[in-house]
XYZ file of C-alpha atoms in Angstrom:
179
model
C -87.898 -24.782 4.174
C -84.344 -24.060 5.183
C -81.606 -22.673 2.962
C -79.917 -26.044 2.369
C -83.260 -27.488 1.258
C -83.681 -24.732 -1.301
C -80.148 -25.245 -2.581
C -80.699 -29.006 -2.802
C -83.970 -28.416 -4.652
C -82.224 -26.155 -7.148
C -79.460 -28.727 -7.557
C -81.986 -31.507 -8.198
C -83.888 -29.313 -10.643
C -80.703 -28.524 -12.548
C -79.851 -32.218 -12.611
C -83.290 -33.054 -14.054
C -82.854 -30.402 -16.744
C -79.372 -31.704 -17.566
C -80.607 -35.287 -17.850
C -83.502 -34.241 -20.078
C -81.239 -32.066 -22.239
C -78.544 -34.689 -22.778
C -80.829 -37.641 -23.491
C -83.708 -35.829 -25.198
C -81.806 -33.261 -27.214
C -78.051 -33.704 -27.353
C -77.993 -37.416 -28.198
C -80.598 -37.114 -31.008
C -78.815 -34.056 -32.456
C -75.443 -35.839 -32.442
C -77.056 -38.921 -33.994
C -78.641 -36.711 -36.650
C -75.326 -35.018 -37.405
C -73.572 -38.380 -37.726
C -76.265 -39.604 -40.128
C -76.503 -36.298 -42.051
C -80.106 -35.710 -41.052
C -81.067 -32.030 -41.316
C -81.026 -30.514 -37.843
C -84.471 -28.920 -38.338
C -85.985 -32.342 -38.907
C -84.282 -33.716 -35.813
C -85.650 -30.873 -33.687
C -89.084 -31.311 -35.280
C -89.089 -34.973 -34.274
C -87.901 -34.159 -30.744
C -90.626 -31.547 -30.245
C -93.241 -33.813 -31.822
C -92.272 -36.582 -29.420
C -92.555 -34.264 -26.438
C -95.985 -33.047 -27.538
C -97.531 -36.005 -29.347
C -95.724 -38.784 -27.499
C -95.855 -42.027 -29.538
C -97.938 -40.390 -32.264
C -94.778 -38.507 -33.230
C -93.961 -41.589 -35.316
C -96.370 -40.190 -37.910
C -94.568 -36.852 -37.857
C -91.210 -38.591 -38.321
C -92.470 -40.536 -41.321
C -94.013 -37.336 -42.695
C -90.630 -35.654 -42.370
C -89.144 -38.412 -44.533
C -86.909 -39.784 -41.791
C -85.585 -43.325 -41.654
C -87.813 -45.481 -39.391
C -84.828 -46.771 -37.388
C -83.689 -43.174 -36.825
C -87.215 -42.207 -35.775
C -87.334 -45.049 -33.258
C -83.854 -44.264 -31.894
C -84.654 -40.575 -31.405
C -88.021 -41.292 -29.841
C -86.474 -43.783 -27.395
C -83.763 -41.283 -26.479
C -86.342 -38.549 -25.866
C -88.477 -40.971 -23.845
C -85.576 -42.028 -21.629
C -84.540 -38.428 -21.020
C -88.020 -37.417 -19.997
C -88.595 -40.514 -17.840
C -85.325 -40.012 -15.954
C -86.000 -36.289 -15.525
C -89.517 -36.955 -14.204
C -88.111 -39.392 -11.646
C -85.554 -36.794 -10.558
C -88.243 -34.120 -10.193
C -90.556 -36.441 -8.262
C -87.744 -37.411 -5.903
C -86.976 -33.729 -5.325
C -90.629 -33.053 -4.477
C -90.686 -36.001 -2.074
C -87.596 -34.689 -0.288
C -88.729 -31.053 -0.187
C -92.416 -31.443 0.600
C -93.508 -32.972 3.878
C -96.930 -33.629 2.387
C -95.525 -35.559 -0.593
C -93.115 -37.371 1.741
C -95.987 -38.486 3.979
C -97.974 -39.598 0.954
C -95.122 -41.730 -0.398
C -94.501 -43.302 3.018
C -98.210 -44.093 3.288
C -98.158 -45.641 -0.173
C -95.135 -47.764 0.730
C -96.960 -49.078 3.787
C -100.063 -49.919 1.757
C -98.006 -51.631 -0.947
C -96.448 -53.945 1.670
C -99.895 -55.498 2.097
C -99.801 -56.630 -1.533
C -96.395 -58.266 -2.052
C -97.246 -59.605 -5.513
C -98.317 -56.160 -6.714
C -95.233 -54.608 -5.152
C -92.942 -57.198 -6.751
C -94.560 -57.551 -10.190
C -96.637 -54.402 -10.514
C -94.024 -52.660 -12.644
C -94.831 -55.098 -15.459
C -98.171 -53.300 -15.907
C -96.191 -50.263 -17.014
C -95.779 -51.941 -20.417
C -99.409 -51.154 -21.181
C -99.704 -47.636 -19.747
C -97.668 -45.744 -22.395
C -100.095 -47.157 -24.980
C -103.194 -45.713 -23.338
C -104.241 -42.337 -24.727
C -105.310 -40.806 -21.421
C -102.381 -42.087 -19.365
C -99.542 -42.140 -21.872
C -95.859 -41.905 -21.136
C -95.708 -39.119 -18.569
C -98.448 -40.436 -16.292
C -97.113 -43.990 -16.391
C -93.844 -42.770 -14.865
C -95.717 -40.960 -12.101
C -97.851 -44.040 -11.409
C -94.780 -46.270 -11.105
C -93.130 -43.750 -8.803
C -96.225 -43.256 -6.629
C -96.728 -46.978 -6.205
C -93.055 -47.233 -5.209
C -92.235 -49.921 -7.741
C -88.596 -50.774 -8.403
C -87.171 -47.876 -10.427
C -85.007 -49.926 -12.798
C -87.869 -52.317 -13.529
C -90.280 -49.426 -13.988
C -87.987 -47.645 -16.439
C -87.439 -50.901 -18.317
C -91.148 -51.714 -18.629
C -92.175 -48.139 -19.502
C -89.496 -48.130 -22.191
C -90.554 -51.547 -23.463
C -94.156 -50.353 -23.715
C -92.912 -47.201 -25.447
C -90.920 -49.226 -28.001
C -93.908 -51.478 -28.682
C -96.400 -48.668 -29.209
C -93.939 -46.554 -31.203
C -92.959 -49.527 -33.349
C -96.608 -50.339 -34.000
C -97.417 -46.738 -34.924
C -94.380 -46.646 -37.219
C -95.725 -49.718 -38.996
C -99.107 -48.023 -39.321
C -97.513 -44.810 -40.619
C -95.472 -46.775 -43.164
C -98.584 -48.618 -44.363
C -97.596 -52.087 -43.148
C -100.536 -52.238 -40.780
C -103.964 -51.153 -41.952
C -106.404 -49.994 -39.297
C -110.066 -50.472 -40.088
C -112.321 -47.652 -38.978
């Protein structure tokens, strides 16, 4: 790897960190300050979202936070992480010949299935809800299959809102699960 490639990789890494910081931390903290939510609770919800993904809704309710605030913070954290993951994956594709070859090969294979290439991103609604796949893997899957980025982000976020909203309803006692 040449010197300019290293510098570009560092630049892309810094950009990913900046995106994640602004959307996943700064926006929720500012929102918490505006709404007089204790900063410790805001950080607890952010960290819970990063670790527990959608299950952080239970942590937010346990912290006594407003459900709308919980949803807003969790969406902000989700968007920050999704955008940062895309940035990191793009950096790997540019820096690694092996990853670059893999993505080109995937693009060629996806051309054989125009319907999947055009509408495949819709399946990303379901993936954030699956325990094994979850949020982080759904972004990688959308990126690997070379689906439209805007559509992929939209559908991952829609799936995230649906699963988080459902788990908030469960945590608040509106939905009873029978086990």
